mmCIF file of C-alpha atoms and ligand atoms in Angstrom:
data_model
loop_
_atom_site.group_PDB
_atom_site.id
_atom_site.type_symbol
_atom_site.label_atom_id
_atom_site.label_comp_id
_atom_site.label_asym_id
_atom_site.label_seq_id
_atom_site.Cartn_x
_atom_site.Cartn_y
_atom_site.Cartn_z
ATOM 1 C CA MET K 1 0.057 0.335 -0.065
ATOM 2 C CA MET K 2 1.461 3.542 -1.150
ATOM 3 C CA ARG K 3 0.678 6.160 0.615
ATOM 4 C CA PHE K 4 1.590 9.935 -1.201
ATOM 5 C CA PRO K 5 2.335 12.816 0.448
ATOM 6 C CA LEU K 6 0.185 15.558 0.205
ATOM 7 C CA PRO K 7 1.080 17.846 -2.548
ATOM 8 C CA PRO K 8 2.053 21.474 -1.325
ATOM 9 C CA VAL K 9 -0.007 23.321 -3.649
ATOM 10 C CA VAL K 10 -1.060 26.950 -1.918
ATOM 11 C CA GLY K 11 -5.065 27.137 -1.762
ATOM 12 C CA PHE K 12 -5.563 22.919 -1.934
ATOM 13 C CA PHE K 13 -6.836 23.485 1.890
ATOM 14 C CA ILE K 14 -9.858 25.460 2.876
ATOM 15 C CA THR K 15 -7.971 25.508 5.971
ATOM 16 C CA GLN K 16 -5.480 23.685 7.705
ATOM 17 C CA LEU K 17 -4.887 23.271 11.360
ATOM 18 C CA VAL K 18 -1.682 21.259 13.935
ATOM 19 C CA ASP K 19 -2.425 20.865 17.719
ATOM 20 C CA HIS K 20 1.381 20.926 17.938
ATOM 21 C CA ASN K 21 1.000 18.866 21.779
ATOM 22 C CA THR K 22 -1.378 16.074 20.117
ATOM 23 C CA SER K 23 -0.142 16.242 16.486
ATOM 24 C CA ILE K 24 -3.424 16.289 15.232
ATOM 25 C CA THR K 25 -4.071 18.412 11.771
ATOM 26 C CA SER K 26 -7.619 19.647 11.438
ATOM 27 C CA ALA K 27 -8.428 20.436 7.705
ATOM 28 C CA LYS K 28 -11.304 21.460 5.188
ATOM 29 C CA ILE K 29 -10.857 19.558 1.742
ATOM 30 C CA LYS K 30 -13.600 20.637 -0.854
ATOM 31 C CA VAL K 31 -14.948 17.345 -1.979
ATOM 32 C CA ASN K 32 -17.919 16.789 -4.390
ATOM 33 C CA GLY K 33 -18.860 20.798 -4.071
ATOM 34 C CA VAL K 34 -18.800 20.191 -0.305
ATOM 35 C CA PRO K 35 -15.607 21.919 2.120
ATOM 36 C CA LEU K 36 -15.561 18.120 4.181
ATOM 37 C CA HIS K 37 -13.799 18.523 7.678
ATOM 38 C CA TYR K 38 -11.523 16.021 8.828
ATOM 39 C CA LYS K 39 -9.297 15.319 11.380
ATOM 40 C CA GLN K 40 -5.607 13.729 10.413
ATOM 41 C CA THR K 41 -2.780 12.086 12.585
ATOM 42 C CA GLY K 42 -0.007 9.499 12.002
ATOM 43 C CA GLN K 43 2.770 8.993 9.511
ATOM 44 C CA GLY K 44 2.135 5.415 9.161
ATOM 45 C CA ASP K 45 1.648 3.543 5.128
ATOM 46 C CA HIS K 46 -1.172 2.035 6.210
ATOM 47 C CA ALA K 47 -3.988 4.404 5.769
ATOM 48 C CA VAL K 48 -7.337 3.860 8.307
ATOM 49 C CA LEU K 49 -10.551 6.121 7.741
ATOM 50 C CA LEU K 50 -12.345 6.454 10.346
ATOM 51 C CA LEU K 51 -16.609 7.057 9.788
ATOM 52 C CA PRO K 52 -18.482 8.454 12.524
ATOM 53 C CA GLY K 53 -22.012 7.638 13.216
ATOM 54 C CA MET K 54 -25.761 9.700 13.236
ATOM 55 C CA LEU K 55 -24.754 13.164 14.172
ATOM 56 C CA GLY K 56 -21.223 11.972 15.091
ATOM 57 C CA SER K 57 -18.215 13.747 13.386
ATOM 58 C CA SER K 58 -13.814 13.109 14.418
ATOM 59 C CA GLN K 59 -14.385 14.942 17.235
ATOM 60 C CA THR K 60 -17.028 13.039 19.168
ATOM 61 C CA ASP K 61 -16.394 9.742 17.923
ATOM 62 C CA PHE K 62 -13.415 9.066 17.679
ATOM 63 C CA GLY K 63 -10.769 10.894 20.326
ATOM 64 C CA PRO K 64 -9.083 7.855 21.856
ATOM 65 C CA GLN K 65 -8.734 6.219 18.179
ATOM 66 C CA LEU K 66 -6.656 9.591 17.037
ATOM 67 C CA LYS K 67 -4.565 9.766 20.313
ATOM 68 C CA SER K 68 -4.012 6.936 20.521
ATOM 69 C CA MET K 69 -3.829 4.131 17.434
ATOM 70 C CA ASN K 70 -0.059 3.346 16.592
ATOM 71 C CA LYS K 71 1.079 6.555 14.507
ATOM 72 C CA GLN K 72 3.838 4.879 13.344
ATOM 73 C CA LEU K 73 1.717 2.106 11.597
ATOM 74 C CA PHE K 74 -0.961 4.398 10.660
ATOM 75 C CA THR K 75 -2.153 6.998 8.712
ATOM 76 C CA ILE K 76 -5.498 8.151 10.504
ATOM 77 C CA VAL K 77 -8.268 10.424 9.038
ATOM 78 C CA ALA K 78 -11.514 10.951 10.932
ATOM 79 C CA TRP K 79 -14.022 12.102 8.498
ATOM 80 C CA ASP K 80 -17.106 14.795 9.291
ATOM 81 C CA PRO K 81 -19.984 13.607 6.412
ATOM 82 C CA ARG K 82 -21.672 16.162 4.676
ATOM 83 C CA GLY K 83 -23.808 18.547 7.602
ATOM 84 C CA TYR K 84 -22.569 16.412 10.217
ATOM 85 C CA GLY K 85 -19.730 18.074 12.868
ATOM 86 C CA HIS K 86 -18.010 21.024 10.819
ATOM 87 C CA SER K 87 -19.171 20.375 7.543
ATOM 88 C CA ILE K 88 -21.473 22.270 7.611
ATOM 89 C CA PRO K 89 -23.358 24.002 5.786
ATOM 90 C CA PRO K 90 -24.802 22.157 3.481
ATOM 91 C CA ALA K 91 -27.023 21.450 6.676
ATOM 92 C CA ARG K 92 -27.811 17.466 6.282
ATOM 93 C CA ASP K 93 -30.944 15.651 5.151
ATOM 94 C CA PHE K 94 -31.712 12.548 4.292
ATOM 95 C CA PRO K 95 -32.841 11.585 0.624
ATOM 96 C CA PRO K 96 -33.353 7.836 0.270
ATOM 97 C CA ASP K 97 -28.926 7.069 -1.054
ATOM 98 C CA PHE K 98 -27.770 8.986 1.822
ATOM 99 C CA PHE K 99 -25.783 5.933 2.814
ATOM 100 C CA GLU K 100 -24.514 5.888 -0.747
ATOM 101 C CA ARG K 101 -23.648 9.432 -1.212
ATOM 102 C CA ASP K 102 -21.590 9.374 1.992
ATOM 103 C CA ALA K 103 -19.894 6.062 0.875
ATOM 104 C CA ARG K 104 -18.742 8.499 -2.267
ATOM 105 C CA ASP K 105 -17.908 10.999 -0.664
ATOM 106 C CA ALA K 106 -15.903 8.691 1.918
ATOM 107 C CA VAL K 107 -14.388 7.388 -0.787
ATOM 108 C CA ASP K 108 -13.707 10.513 -2.627
ATOM 109 C CA LEU K 109 -12.154 12.414 0.056
ATOM 110 C CA MET K 110 -9.397 9.908 0.858
ATOM 111 C CA GLN K 111 -8.412 10.071 -3.134
ATOM 112 C CA ALA K 112 -8.413 13.864 -2.731
ATOM 113 C CA LEU K 113 -5.710 13.121 0.183
ATOM 114 C CA LYS K 114 -4.104 10.808 -2.231
ATOM 115 C CA PHE K 115 -4.442 7.920 0.093
ATOM 116 C CA LYS K 116 -4.683 5.243 -3.675
ATOM 117 C CA ASN K 117 -5.725 2.437 -0.890
ATOM 118 C CA PHE K 118 -7.430 2.764 2.874
ATOM 119 C CA SER K 119 -8.778 0.255 4.852
ATOM 120 C CA MET K 120 -12.207 1.430 7.266
ATOM 121 C CA LEU K 121 -13.374 2.026 10.496
ATOM 122 C CA GLY K 122 -17.153 2.359 10.518
ATOM 123 C CA TRP K 123 -19.192 2.661 13.680
ATOM 124 C CA SER K 124 -22.883 1.988 13.706
ATOM 125 C CA ASP K 125 -24.141 4.120 10.734
ATOM 126 C CA GLY K 126 -20.567 4.751 9.646
ATOM 127 C CA GLY K 127 -20.204 1.016 9.637
ATOM 128 C CA ILE K 128 -23.413 1.018 7.060
ATOM 129 C CA THR K 129 -21.232 3.699 4.464
ATOM 130 C CA ALA K 130 -18.520 1.734 5.026
ATOM 131 C CA LEU K 131 -20.005 -1.734 4.144
ATOM 132 C CA ILE K 132 -21.613 0.448 1.305
ATOM 133 C CA ALA K 133 -18.164 1.840 0.243
ATOM 134 C CA ALA K 134 -16.170 -1.545 0.826
ATOM 135 C CA ALA K 135 -18.700 -3.668 -1.904
ATOM 136 C CA LYS K 136 -18.727 -0.731 -4.645
ATOM 137 C CA TYR K 137 -15.542 0.303 -4.311
ATOM 138 C CA PRO K 138 -13.304 -2.934 -3.925
ATOM 139 C CA THR K 139 -9.858 -1.695 -5.598
ATOM 140 C CA LEU K 140 -9.554 0.724 -2.847
ATOM 141 C CA ILE K 141 -10.242 -0.960 0.192
ATOM 142 C CA HIS K 142 -7.536 -3.001 2.199
ATOM 143 C CA LYS K 143 -9.229 -4.034 5.677
ATOM 144 C CA LEU K 144 -12.740 -2.966 7.217
ATOM 145 C CA VAL K 145 -13.465 -2.663 10.980
ATOM 146 C CA VAL K 146 -17.696 -1.901 11.841
ATOM 147 C CA TRP K 147 -19.878 -2.358 14.599
ATOM 148 C CA GLY K 148 -22.872 -1.156 15.592
ATOM 149 C CA ALA K 149 -23.964 -1.708 12.048
ATOM 150 C CA ASN K 150 -26.321 -3.108 10.638
ATOM 151 C CA ALA K 151 -27.601 -4.454 6.911
ATOM 152 C CA VAL K 152 -31.056 -4.344 7.304
ATOM 153 C CA VAL K 153 -33.238 -2.799 9.630
ATOM 154 C CA THR K 154 -36.596 -4.230 11.372
ATOM 155 C CA GLN K 155 -39.567 -4.352 12.956
ATOM 156 C CA GLU K 156 -38.117 -4.388 16.267
ATOM 157 C CA ASP K 157 -35.348 -1.243 15.343
ATOM 158 C CA LEU K 158 -38.793 1.142 14.044
ATOM 159 C CA LYS K 159 -38.879 0.882 18.022
ATOM 160 C CA LEU K 160 -36.016 1.631 18.760
ATOM 161 C CA TYR K 161 -35.299 4.540 16.468
ATOM 162 C CA ASN K 162 -38.842 6.212 17.615
ATOM 163 C CA ALA K 163 -37.880 5.826 21.111
ATOM 164 C CA ILE K 164 -34.961 8.420 20.657
ATOM 165 C CA ARG K 165 -36.278 11.081 18.250
ATOM 166 C CA ASP K 166 -37.514 13.004 20.907
ATOM 167 C CA VAL K 167 -33.370 14.458 21.877
ATOM 168 C CA SER K 168 -34.756 15.424 25.903
ATOM 169 C CA LYS K 169 -34.729 11.296 26.216
ATOM 170 C CA TRP K 170 -31.217 11.448 25.690
ATOM 171 C CA SER K 171 -28.570 11.285 27.620
ATOM 172 C CA GLU K 172 -27.744 14.384 29.471
ATOM 173 C CA LYS K 173 -23.837 13.498 29.007
ATOM 174 C CA ILE K 174 -24.598 12.920 25.153
ATOM 175 C CA ARG K 175 -26.690 15.836 24.843
ATOM 176 C CA LYS K 176 -24.854 18.320 25.982
ATOM 177 C CA GLN K 177 -21.889 17.096 23.711
ATOM 178 C CA MET K 178 -24.004 16.871 21.029
ATOM 179 C CA GLU K 179 -25.846 20.631 21.855
ATOM 180 C CA GLU K 180 -22.925 21.791 22.117
ATOM 181 C CA MET K 181 -21.575 21.138 18.931
ATOM 182 C CA TYR K 182 -24.718 22.193 16.784
ATOM 183 C CA GLY K 183 -26.937 23.940 19.007
ATOM 184 C CA HIS K 184 -30.370 22.434 20.254
ATOM 185 C CA GLU K 185 -32.453 23.085 17.496
ATOM 186 C CA TYR K 186 -29.771 21.898 14.363
ATOM 187 C CA PHE K 187 -29.287 19.000 16.614
ATOM 188 C CA ALA K 188 -33.619 18.084 18.014
ATOM 189 C CA LYS K 189 -34.318 18.745 13.733
ATOM 190 C CA THR K 190 -31.414 16.698 12.227
ATOM 191 C CA CYS K 191 -32.480 14.028 14.548
ATOM 192 C CA GLU K 192 -36.513 13.894 13.733
ATOM 193 C CA ALA K 193 -34.699 14.057 10.297
ATOM 194 C CA TRP K 194 -32.135 11.239 10.980
ATOM 195 C CA VAL K 195 -35.010 8.824 12.438
ATOM 196 C CA ASP K 196 -37.255 9.494 9.082
ATOM 197 C CA GLY K 197 -34.347 8.931 6.786
ATOM 198 C CA ILE K 198 -33.319 5.658 8.194
ATOM 199 C CA SER K 199 -37.073 4.732 8.575
ATOM 200 C CA GLN K 200 -37.506 4.872 5.094
ATOM 201 C CA PHE K 201 -35.541 1.344 4.429
ATOM 202 C CA ALA K 202 -38.409 -0.334 6.583
ATOM 203 C CA ASP K 203 -40.336 0.019 3.259
ATOM 204 C CA LYS K 204 -38.187 -1.550 1.141
ATOM 205 C CA PRO K 205 -38.395 -5.304 0.956
ATOM 206 C CA ASP K 206 -36.624 -7.161 4.125
ATOM 207 C CA GLY K 207 -36.096 -3.491 5.097
ATOM 208 C CA ASN K 208 -33.124 -3.594 3.156
ATOM 209 C CA ILE K 209 -30.894 -0.646 3.199
ATOM 210 C CA CYS K 210 -27.132 -2.988 1.936
ATOM 211 C CA GLN K 211 -28.274 -6.350 2.001
ATOM 212 C CA HIS K 212 -27.798 -6.744 -1.599
ATOM 213 C CA LEU K 213 -24.088 -5.151 -0.856
ATOM 214 C CA LEU K 214 -22.660 -7.502 1.514
ATOM 215 C CA PRO K 215 -21.808 -10.160 -1.178
ATOM 216 C CA HIS K 216 -19.945 -7.951 -3.496
ATOM 217 C CA ILE K 217 -17.250 -7.779 0.039
ATOM 218 C CA LYS K 218 -13.875 -8.944 -0.716
ATOM 219 C CA CYS K 219 -11.918 -7.805 1.452
ATOM 220 C CA PRO K 220 -11.097 -9.121 5.380
ATOM 221 C CA THR K 221 -13.268 -7.882 7.607
ATOM 222 C CA PHE K 222 -13.874 -8.024 11.146
ATOM 223 C CA ILE K 223 -17.426 -7.075 13.045
ATOM 224 C CA ILE K 224 -16.950 -5.910 16.353
ATOM 225 C CA HIS K 225 -20.072 -6.436 18.282
ATOM 226 C CA GLY K 226 -21.222 -4.826 22.446
ATOM 227 C CA GLY K 227 -23.090 -7.505 23.932
ATOM 228 C CA LYS K 228 -25.064 -5.400 25.923
ATOM 229 C CA ASP K 229 -25.680 -2.405 22.700
ATOM 230 C CA PRO K 230 -29.265 -1.308 23.519
ATOM 231 C CA LEU K 231 -29.526 0.043 20.252
ATOM 232 C CA VAL K 232 -28.545 -2.416 17.642
ATOM 233 C CA PRO K 233 -29.838 -5.483 18.712
ATOM 234 C CA GLN K 234 -26.761 -9.073 18.116
ATOM 235 C CA PHE K 235 -28.710 -10.120 15.211
ATOM 236 C CA HIS K 236 -27.548 -7.794 12.688
ATOM 237 C CA ALA K 237 -23.106 -8.563 13.582
ATOM 238 C CA GLU K 238 -24.070 -12.184 13.285
ATOM 239 C CA TYR K 239 -26.213 -11.507 10.280
ATOM 240 C CA LEU K 240 -23.179 -9.426 8.512
ATOM 241 C CA HIS K 241 -21.027 -12.246 9.519
ATOM 242 C CA LYS K 242 -22.893 -14.894 8.080
ATOM 243 C CA HIS K 243 -23.376 -13.005 4.660
ATOM 244 C CA ILE K 244 -19.237 -11.470 4.399
ATOM 245 C CA LYS K 245 -17.242 -14.498 3.325
ATOM 246 C CA GLU K 246 -14.641 -13.149 4.528
ATOM 247 C CA SER K 247 -15.546 -11.365 7.325
ATOM 248 C CA ARG K 248 -15.440 -12.463 11.663
ATOM 249 C CA LEU K 249 -16.981 -11.906 14.134
ATOM 250 C CA LEU K 250 -16.339 -11.258 18.329
ATOM 251 C CA LEU K 251 -18.488 -10.254 21.306
ATOM 252 C CA MET K 252 -17.555 -8.534 23.471
ATOM 253 C CA PRO K 253 -19.610 -9.313 26.123
ATOM 254 C CA GLU K 254 -19.933 -5.748 28.618
ATOM 255 C CA GLY K 255 -19.661 -3.394 25.774
ATOM 256 C CA LYS K 256 -22.320 -1.260 24.619
ATOM 257 C CA HIS K 257 -22.790 0.832 21.687
ATOM 258 C CA ASN K 258 -19.759 2.918 22.313
ATOM 259 C CA LEU K 259 -17.612 0.086 23.285
ATOM 260 C CA HIS K 260 -14.836 1.987 21.112
ATOM 261 C CA LEU K 261 -14.723 5.096 23.749
ATOM 262 C CA ARG K 262 -15.340 3.148 26.954
ATOM 263 C CA PHE K 263 -12.893 -0.196 25.925
ATOM 264 C CA ALA K 264 -10.801 1.970 23.867
ATOM 265 C CA GLU K 265 -7.681 0.506 24.812
ATOM 266 C CA GLU K 266 -8.438 -3.171 23.740
ATOM 267 C CA PHE K 267 -10.388 -1.748 21.525
ATOM 268 C CA ASN K 268 -7.629 -0.340 20.093
ATOM 269 C CA ARG K 269 -5.539 -3.623 20.040
ATOM 270 C CA LEU K 270 -7.608 -5.823 18.588
ATOM 271 C CA VAL K 271 -8.187 -3.715 15.859
ATOM 272 C CA GLU K 272 -4.944 -3.266 14.880
ATOM 273 C CA ASP K 273 -3.940 -6.746 14.854
ATOM 274 C CA PHE K 274 -6.227 -7.073 13.206
ATOM 275 C CA LEU K 275 -5.509 -4.411 10.480
ATOM 276 C CA GLN K 276 -1.412 -5.373 10.415
HETATM 277 N N1 TYC V 301 -26.894 3.989 13.776
HETATM 278 C C1 TYC V 301 -26.598 5.175 14.636
HETATM 279 C C2 TYC V 301 -25.578 5.777 15.523
HETATM 280 O O1 TYC V 301 -25.323 5.328 13.852
HETATM 281 C C3 TYC V 301 -26.993 4.804 16.808
HETATM 282 C C4 TYC V 301 -28.878 4.282 16.494
HETATM 283 C C5 TYC V 301 -28.793 2.983 16.917
HETATM 284 C C6 TYC V 301 -29.439 4.688 16.841
HETATM 285 C C7 TYC V 301 -30.079 2.396 16.763
HETATM 286 C C8 TYC V 301 -30.712 4.448 17.055
HETATM 287 O O2 TYC V 301 -32.485 2.342 17.215
HETATM 288 C C9 TYC V 301 -31.500 2.998 17.222
HETATM 289 N N2 TYC V 301 -24.614 5.914 15.800
#
């Protein structure tokens, strides 16, 4: 796998800031007409893209990975999908193909940054995006890790989605973090729009999001699931494992939905071992 140096073109980046204490760069670059924000760290030959969950961002979702993953082995990029984090404007919307649009943006971002091949770590909605990207752009993707992801929407999922529609029911801690990032109104509105957006898939045969694409995933895939995930039933991880040929499934019995944050050290070690 090759990593090419970033071209020293003036005006290539819209903004670029380096935190010299952490060696984490924050930058924006225009991709598909949208200024996408991302964080980048490390000098390794192996490029890895981190994909956040619904309403997530590099800042809110991947602190321990940006801080502690091996920077000699990996070059780590964490992105804010359009309409999330610091990739606003545009405001987030959820057309029927929003996961495909995210997948294309993610891949085009890595191409714009001159990473020819890369691996992906996708959490939840970011996992769905990563599954689609791996299936649709197989020559670009080296390895794939997903956790808290699903390929279909069931009636049980619909109930779970509706339970989080009203953001006043979210945990204080997460709500506060989200309101700091977005302000109350954008957060509340986008959460409702997300519930409507993801619920669209329940009207498709089998609640299909990307079920049909799973057989096209040819890269080694590591599926992790938290045994105590209250949002995503374990069935989804087993389903992915069954339909992705080169996959392995690991259950973290004590893990909830945010297992990569709560058990960051263990998560990082497992993922680094898999990627090497
Ligand atoms: N998919 C969401 C994410 O990206 C999490 C989520 C899953 C929320 C299931 C609600 O019922 C739900 N983090």
